[in-house]
Short mmCIF file of C-alpha atoms in Angstrom, two decimals:
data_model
loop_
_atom_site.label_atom_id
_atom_site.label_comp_id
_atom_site.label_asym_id
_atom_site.label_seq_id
_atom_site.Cartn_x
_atom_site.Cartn_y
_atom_site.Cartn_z
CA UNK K 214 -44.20 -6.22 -24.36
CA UNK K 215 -45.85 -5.19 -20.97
CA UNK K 216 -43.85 -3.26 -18.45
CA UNK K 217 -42.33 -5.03 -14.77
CA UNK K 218 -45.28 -4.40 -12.39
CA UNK K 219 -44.63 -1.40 -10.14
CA UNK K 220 -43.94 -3.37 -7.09
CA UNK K 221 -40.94 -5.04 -8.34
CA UNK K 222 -39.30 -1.58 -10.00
CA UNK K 223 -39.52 0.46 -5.85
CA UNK K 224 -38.04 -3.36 -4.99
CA UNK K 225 -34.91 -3.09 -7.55
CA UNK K 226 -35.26 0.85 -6.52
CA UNK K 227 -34.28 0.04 -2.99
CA UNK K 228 -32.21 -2.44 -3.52
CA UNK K 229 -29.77 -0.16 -5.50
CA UNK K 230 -29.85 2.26 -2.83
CA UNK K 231 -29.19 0.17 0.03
CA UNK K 232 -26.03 -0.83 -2.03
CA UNK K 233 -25.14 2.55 -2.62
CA UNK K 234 -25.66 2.81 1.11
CA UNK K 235 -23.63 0.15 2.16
CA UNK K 236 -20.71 2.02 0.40
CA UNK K 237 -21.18 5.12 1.71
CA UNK K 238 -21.74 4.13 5.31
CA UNK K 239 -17.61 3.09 4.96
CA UNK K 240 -16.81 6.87 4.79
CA UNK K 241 -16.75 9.02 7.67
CA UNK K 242 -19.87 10.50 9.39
CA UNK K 243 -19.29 13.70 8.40
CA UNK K 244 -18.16 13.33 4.63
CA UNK K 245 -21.52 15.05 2.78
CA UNK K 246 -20.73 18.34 5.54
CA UNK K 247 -16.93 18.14 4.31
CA UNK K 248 -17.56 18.71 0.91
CA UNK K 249 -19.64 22.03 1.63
CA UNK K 250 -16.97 22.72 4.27
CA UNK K 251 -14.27 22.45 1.08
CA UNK K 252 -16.34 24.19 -1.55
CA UNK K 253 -16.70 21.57 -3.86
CA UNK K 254 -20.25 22.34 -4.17
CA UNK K 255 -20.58 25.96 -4.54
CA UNK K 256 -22.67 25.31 -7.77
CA UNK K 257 -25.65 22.99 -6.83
CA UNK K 258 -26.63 23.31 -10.73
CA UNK K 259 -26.98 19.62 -12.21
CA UNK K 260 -25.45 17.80 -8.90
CA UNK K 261 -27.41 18.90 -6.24
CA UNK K 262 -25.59 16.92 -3.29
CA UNK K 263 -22.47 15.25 -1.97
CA UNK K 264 -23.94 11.93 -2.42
CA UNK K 265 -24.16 12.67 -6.50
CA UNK K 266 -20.89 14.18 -6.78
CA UNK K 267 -19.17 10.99 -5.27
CA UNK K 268 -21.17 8.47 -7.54
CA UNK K 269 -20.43 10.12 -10.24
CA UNK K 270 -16.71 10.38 -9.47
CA UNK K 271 -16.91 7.05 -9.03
CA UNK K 272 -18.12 6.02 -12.28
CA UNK K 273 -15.35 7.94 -14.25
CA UNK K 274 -12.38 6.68 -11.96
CA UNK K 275 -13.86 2.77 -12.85
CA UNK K 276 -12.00 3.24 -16.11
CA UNK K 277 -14.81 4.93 -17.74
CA UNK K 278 -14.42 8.22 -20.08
CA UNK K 279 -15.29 11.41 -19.04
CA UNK K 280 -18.46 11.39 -22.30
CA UNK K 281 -19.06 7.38 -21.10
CA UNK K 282 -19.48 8.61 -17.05
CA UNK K 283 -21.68 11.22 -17.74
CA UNK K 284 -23.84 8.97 -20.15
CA UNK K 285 -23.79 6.23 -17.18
CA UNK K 286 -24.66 9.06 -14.79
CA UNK K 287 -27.73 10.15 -17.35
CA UNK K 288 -29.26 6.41 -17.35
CA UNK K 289 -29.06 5.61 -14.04
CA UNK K 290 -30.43 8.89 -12.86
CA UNK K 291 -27.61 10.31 -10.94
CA UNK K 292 -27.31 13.56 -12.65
CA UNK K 293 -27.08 15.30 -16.13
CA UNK K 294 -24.45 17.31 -17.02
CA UNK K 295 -21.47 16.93 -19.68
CA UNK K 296 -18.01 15.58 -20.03
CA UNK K 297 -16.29 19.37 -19.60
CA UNK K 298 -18.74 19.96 -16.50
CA UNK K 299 -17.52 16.19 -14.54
CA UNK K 300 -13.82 17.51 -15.64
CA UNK K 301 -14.00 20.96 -13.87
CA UNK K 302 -16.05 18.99 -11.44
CA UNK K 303 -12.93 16.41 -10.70
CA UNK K 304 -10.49 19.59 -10.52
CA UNK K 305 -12.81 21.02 -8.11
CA UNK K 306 -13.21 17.83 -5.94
CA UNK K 307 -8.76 17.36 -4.95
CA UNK K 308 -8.69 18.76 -1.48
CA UNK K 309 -12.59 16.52 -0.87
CA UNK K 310 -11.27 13.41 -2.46
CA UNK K 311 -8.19 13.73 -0.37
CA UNK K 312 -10.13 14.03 2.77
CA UNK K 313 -11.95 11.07 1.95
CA UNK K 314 -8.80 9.00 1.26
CA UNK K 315 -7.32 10.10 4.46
CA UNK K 316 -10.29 9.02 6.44
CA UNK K 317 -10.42 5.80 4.84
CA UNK K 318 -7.43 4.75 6.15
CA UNK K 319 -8.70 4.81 9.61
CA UNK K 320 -11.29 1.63 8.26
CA UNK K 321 -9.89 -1.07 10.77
CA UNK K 322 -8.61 -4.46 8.83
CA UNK K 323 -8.93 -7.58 9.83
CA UNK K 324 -5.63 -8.18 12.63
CA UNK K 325 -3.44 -11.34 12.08
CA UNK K 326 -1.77 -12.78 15.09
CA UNK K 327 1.68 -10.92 16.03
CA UNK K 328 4.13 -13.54 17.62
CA UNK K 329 5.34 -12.19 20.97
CA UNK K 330 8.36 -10.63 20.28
CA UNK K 331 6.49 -8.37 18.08
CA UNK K 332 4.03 -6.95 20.27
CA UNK K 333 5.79 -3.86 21.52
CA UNK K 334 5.73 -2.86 17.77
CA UNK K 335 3.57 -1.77 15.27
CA UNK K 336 5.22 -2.78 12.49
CA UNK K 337 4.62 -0.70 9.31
CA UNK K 338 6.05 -1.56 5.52
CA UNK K 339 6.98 1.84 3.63
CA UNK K 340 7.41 2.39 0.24
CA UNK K 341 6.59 4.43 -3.28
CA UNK K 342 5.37 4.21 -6.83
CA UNK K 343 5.98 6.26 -9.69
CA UNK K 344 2.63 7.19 -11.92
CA UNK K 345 3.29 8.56 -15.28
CA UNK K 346 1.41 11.13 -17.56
CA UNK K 347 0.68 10.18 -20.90
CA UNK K 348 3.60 9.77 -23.52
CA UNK K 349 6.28 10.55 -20.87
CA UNK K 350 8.93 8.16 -20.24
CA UNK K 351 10.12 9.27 -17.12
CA UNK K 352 8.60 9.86 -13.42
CA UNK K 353 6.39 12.65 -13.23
CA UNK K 354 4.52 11.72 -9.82
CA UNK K 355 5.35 9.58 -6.82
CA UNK K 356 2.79 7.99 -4.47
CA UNK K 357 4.53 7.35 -1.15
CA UNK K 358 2.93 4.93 1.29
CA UNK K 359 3.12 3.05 4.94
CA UNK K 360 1.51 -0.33 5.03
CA UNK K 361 0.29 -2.03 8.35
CA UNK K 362 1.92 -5.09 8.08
CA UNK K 363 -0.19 -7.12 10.54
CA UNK K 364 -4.06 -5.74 9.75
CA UNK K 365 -2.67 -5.60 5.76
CA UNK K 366 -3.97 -2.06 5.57
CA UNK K 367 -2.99 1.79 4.12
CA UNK K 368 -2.16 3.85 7.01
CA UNK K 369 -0.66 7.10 5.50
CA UNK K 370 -0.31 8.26 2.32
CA UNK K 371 1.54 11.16 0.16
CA UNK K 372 1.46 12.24 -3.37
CA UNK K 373 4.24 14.55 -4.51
CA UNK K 374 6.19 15.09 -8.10
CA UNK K 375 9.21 13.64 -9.47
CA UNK K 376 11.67 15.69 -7.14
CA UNK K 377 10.32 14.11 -3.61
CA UNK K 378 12.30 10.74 -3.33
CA UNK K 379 12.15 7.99 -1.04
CA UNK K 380 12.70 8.71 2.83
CA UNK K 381 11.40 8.30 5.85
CA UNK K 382 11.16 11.82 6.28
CA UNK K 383 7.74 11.65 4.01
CA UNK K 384 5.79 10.26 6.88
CA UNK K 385 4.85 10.87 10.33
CA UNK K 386 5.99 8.66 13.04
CA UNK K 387 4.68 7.37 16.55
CA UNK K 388 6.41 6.02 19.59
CA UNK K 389 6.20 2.32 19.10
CA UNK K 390 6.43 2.61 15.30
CA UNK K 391 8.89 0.04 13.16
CA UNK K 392 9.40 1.09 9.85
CA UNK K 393 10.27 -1.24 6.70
CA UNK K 394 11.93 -0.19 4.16
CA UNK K 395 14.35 -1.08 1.09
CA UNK K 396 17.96 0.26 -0.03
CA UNK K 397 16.13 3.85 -1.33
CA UNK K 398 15.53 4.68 2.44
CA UNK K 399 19.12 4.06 3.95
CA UNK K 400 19.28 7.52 4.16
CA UNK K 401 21.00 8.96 7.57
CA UNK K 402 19.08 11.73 7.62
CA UNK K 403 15.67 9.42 7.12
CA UNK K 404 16.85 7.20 10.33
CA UNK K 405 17.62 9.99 12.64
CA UNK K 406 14.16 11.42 11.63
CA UNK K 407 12.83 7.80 12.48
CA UNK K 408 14.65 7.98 15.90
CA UNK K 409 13.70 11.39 16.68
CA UNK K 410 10.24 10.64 16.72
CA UNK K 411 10.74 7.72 19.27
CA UNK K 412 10.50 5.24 16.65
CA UNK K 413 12.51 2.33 15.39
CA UNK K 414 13.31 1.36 11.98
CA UNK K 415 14.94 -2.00 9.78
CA UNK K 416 16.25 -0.76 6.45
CA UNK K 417 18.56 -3.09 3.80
CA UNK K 418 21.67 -1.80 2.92
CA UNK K 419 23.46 -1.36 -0.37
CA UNK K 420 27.38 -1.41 -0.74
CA UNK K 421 27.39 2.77 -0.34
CA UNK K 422 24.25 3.46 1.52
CA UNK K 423 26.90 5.20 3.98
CA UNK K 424 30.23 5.05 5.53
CA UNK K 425 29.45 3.05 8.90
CA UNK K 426 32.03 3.50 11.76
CA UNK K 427 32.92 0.59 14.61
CA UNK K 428 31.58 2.08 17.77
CA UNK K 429 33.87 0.52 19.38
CA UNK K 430 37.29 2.31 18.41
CA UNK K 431 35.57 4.65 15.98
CA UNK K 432 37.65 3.10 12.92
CA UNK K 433 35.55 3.06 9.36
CA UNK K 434 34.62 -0.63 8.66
CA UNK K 435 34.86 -1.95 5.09
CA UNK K 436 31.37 -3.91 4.99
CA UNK K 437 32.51 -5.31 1.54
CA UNK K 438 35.87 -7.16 3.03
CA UNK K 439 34.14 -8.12 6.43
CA UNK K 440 31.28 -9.78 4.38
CA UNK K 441 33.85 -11.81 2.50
CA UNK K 442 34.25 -14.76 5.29
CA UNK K 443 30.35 -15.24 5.81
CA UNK K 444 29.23 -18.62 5.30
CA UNK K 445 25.86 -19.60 3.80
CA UNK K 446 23.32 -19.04 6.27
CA UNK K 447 25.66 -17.71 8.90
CA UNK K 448 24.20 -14.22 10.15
CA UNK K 449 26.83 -11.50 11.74
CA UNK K 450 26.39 -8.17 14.17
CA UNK K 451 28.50 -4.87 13.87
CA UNK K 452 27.40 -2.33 16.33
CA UNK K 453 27.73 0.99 13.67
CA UNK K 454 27.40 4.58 13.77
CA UNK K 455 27.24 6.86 11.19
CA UNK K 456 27.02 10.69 10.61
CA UNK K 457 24.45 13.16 8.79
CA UNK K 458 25.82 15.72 6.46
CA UNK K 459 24.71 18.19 9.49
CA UNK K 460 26.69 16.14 11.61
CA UNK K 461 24.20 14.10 13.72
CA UNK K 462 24.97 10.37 15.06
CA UNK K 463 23.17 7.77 14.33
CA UNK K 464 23.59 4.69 16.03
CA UNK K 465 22.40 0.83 14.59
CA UNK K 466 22.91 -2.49 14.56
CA UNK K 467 23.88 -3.93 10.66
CA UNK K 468 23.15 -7.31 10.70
CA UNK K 469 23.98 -9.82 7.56
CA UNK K 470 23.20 -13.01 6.22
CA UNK K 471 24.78 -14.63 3.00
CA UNK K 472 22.72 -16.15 0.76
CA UNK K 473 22.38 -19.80 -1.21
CA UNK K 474 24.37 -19.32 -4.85
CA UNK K 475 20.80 -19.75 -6.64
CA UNK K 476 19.15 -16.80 -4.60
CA UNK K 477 22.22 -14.53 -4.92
CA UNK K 478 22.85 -15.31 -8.53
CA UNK K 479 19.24 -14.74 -9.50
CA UNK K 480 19.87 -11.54 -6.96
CA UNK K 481 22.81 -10.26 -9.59
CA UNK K 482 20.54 -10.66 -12.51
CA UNK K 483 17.97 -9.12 -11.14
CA UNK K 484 20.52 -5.83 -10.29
CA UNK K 485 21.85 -5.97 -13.92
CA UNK K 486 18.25 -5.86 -15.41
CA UNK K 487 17.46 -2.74 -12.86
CA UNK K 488 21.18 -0.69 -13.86
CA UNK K 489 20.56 -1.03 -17.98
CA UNK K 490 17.34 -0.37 -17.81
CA UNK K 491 18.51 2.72 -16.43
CA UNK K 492 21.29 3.49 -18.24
CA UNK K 493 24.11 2.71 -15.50
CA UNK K 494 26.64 0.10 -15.27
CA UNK K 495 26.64 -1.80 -11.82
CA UNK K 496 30.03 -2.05 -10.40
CA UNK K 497 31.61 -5.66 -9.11
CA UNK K 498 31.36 -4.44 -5.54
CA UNK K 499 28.08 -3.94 -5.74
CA UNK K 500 27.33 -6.97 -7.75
CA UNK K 501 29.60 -9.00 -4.70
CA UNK K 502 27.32 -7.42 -2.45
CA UNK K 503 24.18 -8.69 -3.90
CA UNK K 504 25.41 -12.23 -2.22
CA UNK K 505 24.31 -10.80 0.94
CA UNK K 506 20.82 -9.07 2.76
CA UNK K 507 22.14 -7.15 4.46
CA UNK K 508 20.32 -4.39 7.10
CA UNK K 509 20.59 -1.53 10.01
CA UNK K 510 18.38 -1.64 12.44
CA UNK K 511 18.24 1.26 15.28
CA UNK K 512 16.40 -1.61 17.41
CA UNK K 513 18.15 -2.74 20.43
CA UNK K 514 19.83 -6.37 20.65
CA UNK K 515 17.63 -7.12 23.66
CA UNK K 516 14.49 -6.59 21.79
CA UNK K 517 14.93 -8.11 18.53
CA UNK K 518 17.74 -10.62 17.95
CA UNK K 519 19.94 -10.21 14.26
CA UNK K 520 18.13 -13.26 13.28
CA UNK K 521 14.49 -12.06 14.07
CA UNK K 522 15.72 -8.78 12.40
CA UNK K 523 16.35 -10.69 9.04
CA UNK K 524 13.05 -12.77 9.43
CA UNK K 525 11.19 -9.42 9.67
CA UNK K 526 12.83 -7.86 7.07
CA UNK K 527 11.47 -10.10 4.71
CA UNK K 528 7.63 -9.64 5.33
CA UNK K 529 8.52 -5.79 3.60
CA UNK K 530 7.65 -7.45 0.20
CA UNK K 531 3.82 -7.22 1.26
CA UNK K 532 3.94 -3.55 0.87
CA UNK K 533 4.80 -4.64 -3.04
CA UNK K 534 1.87 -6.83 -3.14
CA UNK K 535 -0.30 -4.30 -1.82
CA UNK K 536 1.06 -1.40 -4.54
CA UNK K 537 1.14 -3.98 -7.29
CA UNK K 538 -2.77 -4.54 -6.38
CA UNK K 539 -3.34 -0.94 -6.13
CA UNK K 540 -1.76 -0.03 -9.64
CA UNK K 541 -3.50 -2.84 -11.95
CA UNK K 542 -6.60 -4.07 -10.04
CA UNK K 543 -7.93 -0.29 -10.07
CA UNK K 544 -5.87 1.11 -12.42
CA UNK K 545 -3.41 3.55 -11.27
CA UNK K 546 -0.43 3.30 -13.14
CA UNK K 547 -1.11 5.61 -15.69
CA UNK K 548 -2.57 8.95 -15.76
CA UNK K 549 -5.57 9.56 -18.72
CA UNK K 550 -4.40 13.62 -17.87
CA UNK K 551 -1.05 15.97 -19.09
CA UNK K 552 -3.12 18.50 -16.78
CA UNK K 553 -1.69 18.62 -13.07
CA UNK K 554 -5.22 19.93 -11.45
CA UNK K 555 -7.06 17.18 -12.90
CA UNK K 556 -3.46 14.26 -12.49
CA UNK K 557 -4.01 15.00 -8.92
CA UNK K 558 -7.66 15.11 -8.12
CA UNK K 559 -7.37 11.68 -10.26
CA UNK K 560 -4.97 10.21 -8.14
CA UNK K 561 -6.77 11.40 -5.27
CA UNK K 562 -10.15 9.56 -6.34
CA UNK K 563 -8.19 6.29 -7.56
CA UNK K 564 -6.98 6.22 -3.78
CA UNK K 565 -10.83 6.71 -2.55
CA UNK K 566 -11.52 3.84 -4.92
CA UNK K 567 -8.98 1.33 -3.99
CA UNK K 568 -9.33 2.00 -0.28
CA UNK K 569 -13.18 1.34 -0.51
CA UNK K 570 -12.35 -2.17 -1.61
CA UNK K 571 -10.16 -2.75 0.59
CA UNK K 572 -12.81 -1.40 3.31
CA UNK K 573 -15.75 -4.50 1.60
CA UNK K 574 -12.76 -6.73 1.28
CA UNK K 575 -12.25 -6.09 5.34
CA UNK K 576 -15.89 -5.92 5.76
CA UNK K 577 -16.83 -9.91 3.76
CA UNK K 578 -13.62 -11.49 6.06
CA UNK K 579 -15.38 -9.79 9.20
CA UNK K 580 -18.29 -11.60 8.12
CA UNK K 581 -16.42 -14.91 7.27
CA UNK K 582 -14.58 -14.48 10.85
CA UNK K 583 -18.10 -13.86 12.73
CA UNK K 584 -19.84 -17.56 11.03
CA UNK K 585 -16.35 -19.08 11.51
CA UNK K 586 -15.58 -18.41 15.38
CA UNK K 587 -18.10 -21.35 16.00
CA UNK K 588 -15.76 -24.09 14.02
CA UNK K 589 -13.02 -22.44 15.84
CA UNK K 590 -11.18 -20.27 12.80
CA UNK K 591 -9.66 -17.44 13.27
CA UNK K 592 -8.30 -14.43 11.72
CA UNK K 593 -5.39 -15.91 10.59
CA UNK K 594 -6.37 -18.54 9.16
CA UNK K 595 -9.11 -16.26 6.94
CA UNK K 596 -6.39 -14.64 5.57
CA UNK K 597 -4.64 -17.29 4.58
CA UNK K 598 -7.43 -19.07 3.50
CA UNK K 599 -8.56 -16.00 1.28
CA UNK K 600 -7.36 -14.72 -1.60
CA UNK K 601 -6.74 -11.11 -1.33
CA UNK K 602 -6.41 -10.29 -4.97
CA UNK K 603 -9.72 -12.38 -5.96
CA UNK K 604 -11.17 -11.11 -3.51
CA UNK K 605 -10.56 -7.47 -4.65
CA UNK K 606 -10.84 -7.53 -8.14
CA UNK K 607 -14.44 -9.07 -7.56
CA UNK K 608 -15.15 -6.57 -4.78
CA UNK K 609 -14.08 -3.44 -7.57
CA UNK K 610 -16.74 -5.44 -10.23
CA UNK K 611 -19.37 -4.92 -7.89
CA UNK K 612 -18.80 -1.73 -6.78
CA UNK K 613 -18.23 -0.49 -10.37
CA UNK K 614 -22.42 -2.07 -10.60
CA UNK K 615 -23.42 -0.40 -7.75
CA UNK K 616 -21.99 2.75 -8.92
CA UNK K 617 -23.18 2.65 -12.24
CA UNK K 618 -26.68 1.45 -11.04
CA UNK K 619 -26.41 -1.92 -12.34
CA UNK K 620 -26.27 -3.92 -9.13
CA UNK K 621 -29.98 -4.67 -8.18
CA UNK K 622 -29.69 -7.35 -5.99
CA UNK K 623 -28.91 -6.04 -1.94
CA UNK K 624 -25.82 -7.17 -0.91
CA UNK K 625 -26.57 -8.41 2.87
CA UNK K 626 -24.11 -10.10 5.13
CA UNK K 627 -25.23 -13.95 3.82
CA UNK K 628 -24.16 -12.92 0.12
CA UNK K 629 -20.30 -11.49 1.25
CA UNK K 630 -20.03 -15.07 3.23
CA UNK K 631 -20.78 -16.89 0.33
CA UNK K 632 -18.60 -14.80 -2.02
CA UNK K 633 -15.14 -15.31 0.62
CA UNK K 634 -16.00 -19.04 0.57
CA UNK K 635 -16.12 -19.21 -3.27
CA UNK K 636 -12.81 -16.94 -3.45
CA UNK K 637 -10.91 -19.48 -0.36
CA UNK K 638 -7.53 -21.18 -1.82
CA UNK K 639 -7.45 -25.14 -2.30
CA UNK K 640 -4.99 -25.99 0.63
CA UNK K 641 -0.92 -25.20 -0.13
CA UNK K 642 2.52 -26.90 0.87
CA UNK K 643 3.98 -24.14 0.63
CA UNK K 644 4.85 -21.85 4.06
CA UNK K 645 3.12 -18.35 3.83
CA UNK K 646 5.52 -15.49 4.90
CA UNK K 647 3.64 -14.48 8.25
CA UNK K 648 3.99 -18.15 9.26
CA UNK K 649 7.46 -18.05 9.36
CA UNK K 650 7.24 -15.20 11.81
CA UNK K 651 6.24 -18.47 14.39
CA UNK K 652 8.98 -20.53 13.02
#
């Protein structure tokens, strides 16, 4: 059998590099000079550059072993070294990958329309995971993240162990800032760090979140018994304040809605599920409160009305989507390491990895937008035409070719059209979430 003319092989050559290329040209400018500047290349032996180090990172954290990468590394020509070199190597790289990660999430998304009583905000989703090591049953890392609800991207990001929980306090905050969050961050101490930084924040409430007082006379209100008369679909205020264990005031709005018997009965079941799974037993206050969503919002009435409040409130479950992505597309729910050096320079490259493919998902709906503007679509209708998940489970495919060397075609800006057009949903009935926004 005769061998591909020579012409073709440079051709294939430079079409794997240009790939390569087009993922590195999503990191920052000065990414090879960071990982001198970190000293994850002290030892040039085997991987002589940044560029090598990355890609072969890269390989491993597709779901590859450490003996597999290295023997994908060999045949494509990367570099030659063994398994217990790329493992020291991954220890080495935590404080590099991290940079990486955190200059990732500066990649602009693609920005969905805000409705006008939004546009004083930026309006971020916050939340955390729990990743586990092998054969443990209980939390031994949490991943804490804010979500940019309107560009659907990462903005900041934390990794700490099991004793960090969920607050507000994790992340930094802006003037302008709204922050999203569920019943684990109705914490007073969490709001008043919220409103200290000149931000604002909408948080649901559980039955014992906190003991809220009538800022009118001062006198403790029972949430439980003033629920009670609610109709269906009826929303109420109460102007609250309540009190840090250091004795600081902080001052909300609680707004409430009761909800249809099939939503809050599927609401119960879902809290019973949640308390034995855990070992607890829910108590019949909490279960009555379950009929209701209820919130606190440190946002003034003349800004945001109770029932834009509520409407908000429920756009939070994005932040789920986006974590629930995160954990199975590119496989972070599990650690392959007991070790915590090498747990956290994984987690570290799994969020380099995921926030690539967000970058290329960002980067083909650009694309789309540009060939669309002339039929007059625009970016909101991309995203809802597109299907996010699709989209990045075939973006990780390809860059788990391009990484292993396998991708020899060049991926130019006709071939990420095609592939969002092939990934578009058939047309729904059904109202998307950001659409009701405009309702």
């Amino acid at each position: 059998m005769s061998l591909p003319a020579r012409r073709k092989g440079r051709s294939a050559g430079r079409g794997r590099d240009s790939n390569w290329s087009t993922v590195t040209s999503l990191l920052a400018d000065a990414w090879r000079p960071a990982a001198k500047s970190l000293g994850v290349l002290r030892r040039r032996r085997n991987i002589r550059n940044p560029s090598q180090l990355l890609r072969t990172l890269l390989i491993y954290l597709t779901g590859r072993s450490l003996r597999e990468a290295v023997a994908l590394a060999h045949l494509a020509r990367i570099a030659q070294l063994s398994d217990m070199a790329l493992l020291k190597r991954l220890r080495n790289a935590t404080p590099w990958l991290r940079w990486l990660a955190t200059s990732l999430l500066t990649h602009p998304g693609l920005e969905l329309h805000k409705p006008n009583w939004l546009l004083g905000f930026n309006v971020k989703c916050v939340d955390a995971t729990v990743i586990c090591k092998p054969g443990s049953s209980g939390t031994d890392w949490r991943l804490h993240f804010d979500f940019r609800l309107f560009d659907m991207g990462f903005e900041q990001f934390q990794v700490t162990d099991n004793k960090t929980g969920e607050s507000f306090r994790n992340f930094e905050v802006k003037p302008g800032d709204l922050l999203l969050g569920d019943r684990g961050y109705a914490q007073l101490e969490g709001m008043h760090h919220v409103i200290e930084q000149s931000g604002d924040f909408i948080v649901r409430l559980g039955c014992r979140s906190f003991t809220p007082y009538d800022l009118r006379d001062q006198h403790r209100i029972d949430l439980v018994r003033e629920l009670a008369s609610l109709r269906v679909g009826a929303v109420r205020v109460w102007p609250v304040f309540g009190r840090t264990v250091e004795g600081k005031t902080v001052r909300m709005r609680v707004c409430a809605i009761r909800l249809p018997r099939q939503e809050f009965r599927q609401a119960q079941q879902t809290a019973r599920r949640k308390a034995k799974r855990k070992g607890r037993r829910i108590s019949r206050e909490a279960l009555r409160f379950q009929r209701y969503v209820v919130v606190g919002t440190s946002v003034a009435e003349a800004r945001l009305s109770a029932e834009q409040v509520l409407k908000l409130y429920r756009m939070r479950w994005q932040i789920e989507l986006a974590i629930k992505r995160l954990k199975t597309i590119i496989g972070a729910s599990e650690l392959p390491s007991r070790g915590r050096e090498s747990g956290l320079a994984w987690l570290h490259g799994k969020l380099v990895l995921a926030l690539l493919v967000q970058a290329l998902c960002n980067r083909g709906q650009e694309l789309q937008l540009v060939a669309s503007k002339s039929k007059g679509t625009g970016s909101d209708d991309i995203r809802r035409q597109g299907n996010l998940w699709r989209e990045m489970r075939v973006v990780l495919i390809i860059i788990t070719g391009i990484v292993n060397g396998a991708a020899g075609r060049e991926w130019h800006s006709g071939r990420w059209r095609r592939l969002c057009q092939i990934l578009e949903e058939r047309p729904r009935k059904r109202v998307t979430q950001h659409e009701l926004l405009f309702s």
